[in-house]
Amino acid sequence: MNNISQCYAILGIQPKASPEATKKAYRNLAKIWHPDRYTDNPALKAKAEIEIKKINQAYATIKDYLANGSNNIIDVDVNSSQPSVNKQQRTPEFFYQQGVAYAESQNYQDALNSFAKAIKLNADFLEAYQYRGFILSKLGYEYQADAEFRKIHQIKVRNQKSKQAGSKSNSVSQQPYTTINQPSVSKLEDIYKQSFATNPNINKSQQNKDFLQCYYQILLDNSINHLAISYSNQIFASASNEPKIQLWDLKKGQLIAILAGHTAPITCLTISQTGQTLISGSQDQTIRFWDLRSKKIIRTFGGYGDGHLGSILAVEISPDNQTLFSYGADSCLKIWDINRAREINNITVTSEITCLAVSPDGQLFTSGGLDPEINIRQTKTGQIISSINNEVGVLSIAFSPDGNLLATGSYNHQIKLWDLTTGKLIYILEGHKDRISTVVFGKDGRSIISSSWDSNIKLWQLTTGKEIASIQAHNNKINSIAIACDYQTLVSSSSDKTIKLWQCNW
């Protein structure tokens, strides 16, 4: 049996299997042999750790073989937990695919080692830096992650300069995008002149710190990573790296209740537009629905053998409260029928997702994450109807109130504003000194509010694409902000272990 045939045999398929069948076989085996499924059985867990390495190695080898041909076949010993690689046949692409396979099964240390090998062979391997940076951030190694993202930025700047130099030598003038420092035309004003008429509430007085006034500060024992405000404007929910959720009075800042039910830390929160249901995702692989009146669980999606087979990383609900969207560490983007309590669509994605957003009319949804390409999808089918190249991974994403604009907040400290009717970039908003944690649109879509790990909250005017106000809101990175639906109150949470309640004055 030759080497590539052994790899196919590990996945239990024929060597002539299609790429789709190969991927399906890999995912099925990865789910079966994921070590997290055997935490109560040490012997099975040890076996699963060996098997998952074989499966990941085999799948990475096949992907590299299909992409580059037989010259990159590697030696795989099906009886070894440490498959060997022929020195003369190593390629950056192989190690990158190997790293992706490890990351998809949450073997992050092995993934980091593979990406390091890819980068050693190709010092400008942008995708490897991106994936490695994302994993480092996920594991809490923020300084190392920042170094990766700075390297990504340097590579992109160098590539852009090389491209521009090549364009000049060919006497071709190209403008890849419009920035707020060099607007070629006032495109936003031309397209949205009527809807973005001068707002009397936005004026020079907002350029000082009075645009936000803190009226209550909550001191905590842990950093709060996730926030959600009820549409009734009466309560908000918070979650840290614990299995419990706190409910607070939005006006008084007083603790109302603690919701217990998850068995592992909370990873995401959202609240229905009725204001009656809180939805939470957790590392325990479940999504739970909470009645905010009774403070009890009313529904659970997922668990062993059902739903996601990994931590829930993002959840969002449609405006009509009929459809739920979720993404998990199993690389699955799921669409759920809430009333029937069943999954209606499962989409396998190749790069990790960090955030979800649904359009105001509920017809579209989108996601942001490690992949710079942002796909706009139909709500019911998940079908992609358009795509945007953001050029860098996304941490926060938001639709404008009229659904015509999309804002993205990224690792490279930039906010980008997109015209969804044309798919074109309108503005790049620059001013933050660290990654963007949250972007939200202001009332009527005339402004954007952003928070960042630089501890600042900024207000941007969309008729000009300029920063009009900024405040250092915390003493450490801001993890999340949420704004009430009446746009009168904003809540922020930080790694300085505080939650602050703000009166909005714009």
XYZ file of C-alpha atoms in Angstrom, residues 34-434:
401
model
C -12.575 14.047 19.548
C -10.899 13.639 22.972
C -13.420 15.937 24.668
C -16.086 13.260 24.205
C -14.226 10.916 26.555
C -13.369 13.121 29.510
C -14.938 10.573 31.882
C -12.933 7.661 30.460
C -9.130 8.239 30.623
C -8.309 5.116 28.603
C -10.634 6.065 25.746
C -9.458 9.670 25.897
C -5.828 8.578 25.496
C -6.798 6.423 22.533
C -8.820 9.285 21.031
C -5.822 11.618 21.272
C -3.757 9.140 19.228
C -6.537 8.544 16.691
C -7.315 12.221 16.145
C -3.660 12.901 15.328
C -3.694 10.141 12.720
C -6.931 11.468 11.246
C -5.693 15.071 11.122
C -2.369 14.043 9.597
C -4.066 11.899 6.949
C -6.543 14.606 5.999
C -3.825 17.276 5.765
C -1.754 14.981 3.556
C -4.671 14.305 1.207
C -5.511 18.008 0.930
C -1.918 18.834 0.090
C -1.780 15.933 -2.368
C -4.924 17.129 -4.175
C -3.722 20.731 -4.243
C -0.112 20.134 -5.331
C 0.053 16.722 -6.905
C 2.028 13.603 -6.065
C 5.349 15.429 -5.501
C 4.323 16.228 -1.949
C 3.293 12.783 -0.724
C 4.439 12.194 2.833
C 5.183 9.062 4.826
C 2.362 8.140 7.190
C 2.650 5.231 9.611
C -0.874 4.175 10.551
C 0.445 2.472 13.673
C 2.223 5.572 14.976
C 0.783 8.525 16.860
C 3.593 10.648 15.378
C 3.413 10.410 11.569
C 6.722 11.237 9.885
C 7.297 13.664 7.047
C 9.921 13.107 4.353
C 12.359 16.053 4.611
C 12.683 16.427 0.858
C 8.934 16.724 0.388
C 7.953 19.326 3.012
C 6.081 22.387 1.743
C 4.649 25.446 3.519
C 1.223 24.579 2.107
C 1.357 21.102 3.604
C 2.142 22.356 7.108
C -0.525 25.058 6.791
C -3.183 22.489 5.850
C -1.943 20.298 8.682
C -2.314 23.206 11.099
C -5.849 23.935 9.888
C -6.794 20.296 10.390
C -5.421 20.348 13.946
C -7.191 23.650 14.704
C -10.521 22.357 13.411
C -10.347 19.525 15.957
C -9.216 21.968 18.698
C -5.698 20.522 18.948
C -4.317 24.032 19.219
C -0.765 23.243 20.344
C -0.209 20.925 17.388
C -1.782 23.553 15.135
C 0.640 26.211 16.389
C 3.578 23.893 15.770
C 2.419 23.232 12.196
C 1.896 26.919 11.426
C 5.376 27.650 12.816
C 6.830 25.122 10.365
C 4.896 26.695 7.485
C 6.185 30.157 8.416
C 9.751 28.859 8.760
C 9.586 27.690 5.138
C 7.747 30.811 3.929
C 8.360 33.903 6.064
C 5.532 35.792 4.301
C 2.851 33.095 4.652
C 0.037 35.521 5.503
C -2.670 32.907 6.166
C -0.429 31.015 8.590
C 0.245 34.203 10.579
C -3.480 34.973 10.642
C -4.502 31.557 11.886
C -1.674 31.446 14.420
C -2.575 34.889 15.727
C -6.206 33.935 16.108
C -5.347 30.770 18.052
C -2.938 32.640 20.327
C -5.643 35.204 21.054
C -8.155 32.447 21.719
C -5.749 30.818 24.192
C -5.208 34.125 25.997
C -1.686 34.895 24.757
C -2.580 38.437 23.765
C 0.937 39.868 23.468
C 2.009 37.059 21.139
C -1.213 37.446 19.172
C -0.585 41.185 18.811
C 2.872 40.439 17.435
C 1.312 38.147 14.829
C -1.200 40.777 13.734
C 1.503 43.427 13.513
C 3.467 41.075 11.280
C 0.378 40.574 9.104
C 0.023 44.327 8.760
C 3.687 44.686 7.816
C 3.399 42.007 5.137
C 0.290 43.626 3.691
C 1.906 47.059 3.627
C 4.972 45.627 1.926
C 2.846 43.749 -0.600
C 0.773 46.861 -1.267
C 3.884 48.960 -1.833
C 5.255 46.357 -4.216
C 1.951 46.302 -6.053
C 1.853 50.083 -6.300
C 5.455 50.188 -7.505
C 4.572 47.663 -10.182
C 1.511 49.668 -11.150
C 3.567 52.878 -11.502
C 6.106 51.152 -13.720
C 3.269 50.117 -16.006
C 1.723 53.623 -15.864
C -1.439 52.222 -14.334
C -3.116 54.220 -11.541
C -5.110 52.148 -9.067
C -6.999 53.225 -5.931
C -7.857 50.023 -3.998
C -10.018 51.834 -1.446
C -10.959 55.234 -0.057
C -9.634 56.223 3.363
C -10.818 58.998 5.623
C -7.470 60.744 5.106
C -7.604 60.657 1.312
C -11.237 60.675 0.156
C -11.227 60.734 -3.626
C -14.877 61.755 -3.572
C -17.498 62.182 -0.869
C -19.025 58.895 -1.902
C -21.126 58.461 1.181
C -22.706 61.885 0.780
C -23.421 61.236 -2.895
C -25.141 57.918 -2.272
C -26.890 58.625 1.019
C -27.398 62.387 0.908
C -31.084 62.150 1.802
C -30.857 59.623 4.615
C -27.756 61.222 6.145
C -29.051 64.793 6.237
C -27.419 67.028 8.799
C -28.213 65.868 12.298
C -28.690 68.786 14.712
C -27.726 66.506 17.582
C -24.191 66.048 16.207
C -22.089 69.151 16.763
C -18.723 70.330 17.979
C -19.684 70.067 21.618
C -19.533 66.309 21.235
C -15.825 66.417 20.576
C -15.238 66.505 24.303
C -15.946 63.819 26.873
C -19.529 64.917 27.445
C -20.864 62.690 24.685
C -20.884 59.892 27.288
C -21.501 60.416 30.985
C -20.972 57.516 33.383
C -23.787 57.337 35.918
C -22.945 54.005 37.552
C -19.905 51.752 37.926
C -20.054 48.099 38.991
C -16.920 46.597 40.575
C -16.445 42.860 39.979
C -14.078 40.014 40.786
C -13.654 38.959 37.152
C -13.472 40.514 33.699
C -16.797 40.603 31.870
C -16.495 39.367 28.289
C -20.095 39.452 27.062
C -23.034 41.876 27.366
C -26.619 42.022 26.101
C -29.335 44.618 26.768
C -33.034 43.790 26.877
C -35.191 45.612 24.329
C -37.388 46.697 27.223
C -34.426 48.890 28.311
C -34.879 47.641 31.868
C -32.242 44.943 32.339
C -28.971 43.765 30.874
C -27.074 40.486 31.085
C -23.356 39.911 31.581
C -21.075 36.887 31.539
C -17.429 36.280 32.431
C -15.304 33.148 32.200
C -17.812 31.283 34.387
C -20.893 29.092 33.806
C -23.227 31.684 35.378
C -25.002 34.717 33.890
C -25.732 37.897 35.851
C -28.868 39.999 35.301
C -28.703 43.680 36.241
C -31.077 46.600 36.568
C -30.089 48.957 33.742
C -31.149 52.135 35.549
C -29.810 51.406 39.032
C -26.912 49.036 38.262
C -28.171 46.577 40.869
C -27.860 42.792 40.558
C -31.275 41.228 39.957
C -30.528 37.526 39.540
C -27.876 34.932 38.738
C -28.807 32.353 36.102
C -27.242 28.924 36.662
C -27.600 26.014 34.256
C -24.560 25.775 32.038
C -21.768 23.451 33.129
C -18.893 25.367 31.517
C -18.015 29.051 30.890
C -20.384 31.251 28.887
C -19.034 32.235 25.465
C -21.802 34.397 23.935
C -25.103 36.147 24.729
C -28.007 37.691 22.843
C -31.551 38.800 23.727
C -34.682 38.487 21.594
C -36.387 41.652 20.361
C -39.403 40.845 22.519
C -37.094 41.406 25.486
C -38.430 38.253 27.126
C -35.814 35.645 26.140
C -32.068 35.524 26.731
C -30.011 33.082 24.643
C -26.607 31.909 25.859
C -23.897 29.727 24.344
C -21.277 27.896 26.349
C -18.193 25.732 26.252
C -20.499 22.909 27.391
C -21.641 22.727 23.719
C -25.226 23.791 24.497
C -27.398 26.802 23.675
C -29.879 27.677 26.400
C -32.986 29.870 26.246
C -33.920 31.722 29.451
C -37.265 33.295 30.309
C -36.275 36.682 31.744
C -39.487 36.904 33.766
C -39.245 33.558 35.562
C -35.405 33.487 35.315
C -35.588 29.818 34.239
C -34.363 27.737 31.302
C -37.192 27.127 28.847
C -35.297 25.350 26.056
C -31.913 23.807 25.318
C -30.311 23.121 21.943
C -27.398 20.713 21.761
C -25.568 18.302 23.971
C -23.781 15.059 23.217
C -25.028 13.523 19.997
C -27.035 16.625 19.085
C -26.269 20.138 17.895
C -22.693 21.382 17.999
C -19.781 19.109 18.868
C -17.652 21.925 20.230
C -17.902 25.136 22.234
C -20.567 27.590 21.062
C -18.669 30.680 19.898
C -21.453 32.942 18.551
C -25.254 33.157 18.618
C -27.740 35.608 17.092
C -31.526 35.641 16.756
C -33.703 36.961 13.926
C -35.894 40.044 14.527
C -39.079 37.919 14.320
C -37.687 35.552 16.994
C -38.293 32.548 14.740
C -34.741 31.692 13.691
C -31.499 31.247 15.611
C -28.004 31.287 14.131
C -25.079 29.672 15.914
C -21.460 28.860 15.273
C -19.370 26.333 17.165
C -15.775 25.204 17.494
C -16.776 22.196 15.372
C -16.581 24.590 12.376
C -20.344 24.364 11.835
C -22.619 27.338 11.225
C -26.146 26.228 12.093
C -29.587 27.668 11.401
C -32.331 26.636 13.848
C -36.122 26.782 13.744
C -36.828 27.998 17.272
C -40.511 27.061 17.417
C -39.871 23.516 16.250
C -36.680 23.287 18.269
C -34.774 21.716 15.412
C -31.803 22.384 13.193
C -32.866 23.309 9.642
C -29.482 23.942 8.060
C -25.867 23.081 8.775
C -23.073 24.899 6.940
C -19.456 23.794 7.267
C -17.045 26.726 7.214
C -13.287 26.624 6.774
C -12.253 29.476 9.099
C -13.305 30.288 12.635
C -16.186 32.719 13.157
C -16.149 35.297 15.976
C -19.397 37.227 15.448
C -22.805 37.079 13.758
C -25.268 39.767 12.646
C -28.793 39.682 11.194
C -30.229 42.409 8.955
C -33.064 44.522 10.424
C -35.631 42.974 8.056
C -34.473 39.475 8.983
C -33.855 38.463 5.369
C -30.052 38.296 5.546
C -27.342 37.369 7.992
C -23.579 37.491 7.960
C -20.584 36.478 10.015
C -17.111 37.758 10.744
C -14.018 35.901 11.844
C -10.574 34.763 10.857
C -11.381 34.693 7.147
C -11.179 38.185 5.581
C -13.976 37.232 3.167
C -17.383 38.141 4.583
C -20.322 36.222 3.155
C -23.827 37.715 3.104
C -26.326 34.841 3.322
C -30.052 34.278 3.011
C -31.617 33.693 6.398
C -33.661 30.586 5.622
C -31.302 28.718 3.319
C -27.861 29.972 4.281
C -27.126 30.513 0.602
C -24.410 33.086 -0.131
C -25.794 35.974 -2.193
C -22.726 38.242 -2.072
C -19.238 38.446 -0.591
C -16.957 41.239 0.641
C -13.180 41.057 0.988
C -12.350 42.805 4.251
C -8.600 42.029 3.835
C -8.221 41.169 7.531
C -10.111 39.137 10.126
C -13.166 40.593 11.887
C -14.037 40.725 15.602
C -17.314 42.661 15.374
C -19.874 43.216 12.630
C -23.127 45.196 12.404
C -25.881 46.113 9.919
C -27.117 49.701 9.738
C -30.753 50.301 10.787
C -31.870 50.489 7.131
C -29.855 47.380 6.218
C -27.909 49.137 3.447
C -24.580 49.446 5.249
C -22.298 46.992 7.005
C -19.644 47.950 9.558
C -16.721 45.701 10.477
C -14.255 46.044 13.338
C -10.939 44.267 12.880
C -7.685 43.119 14.433
C -5.727 45.838 12.596
C -7.425 48.642 14.620
C -9.611 49.697 11.670
C -13.356 50.003 11.165
C -14.613 49.608 7.626
C -17.939 50.812 6.284
C -19.413 48.947 3.308
C -22.229 49.735 0.884
C -24.184 46.476 0.631
C -26.067 47.614 -2.471
C -22.803 47.755 -4.438
C -20.428 45.708 -2.265
C -17.977 48.609 -2.253
C -15.917 50.107 0.542
C -17.037 53.593 1.550
C -14.730 54.544 4.412
C -11.904 53.237 6.549
C -12.210 54.741 10.032
C -8.847 55.015 11.766
C -8.093 56.281 15.244
C -8.072 53.339 17.645
C -4.667 52.084 18.815
C -5.632 48.438 19.304
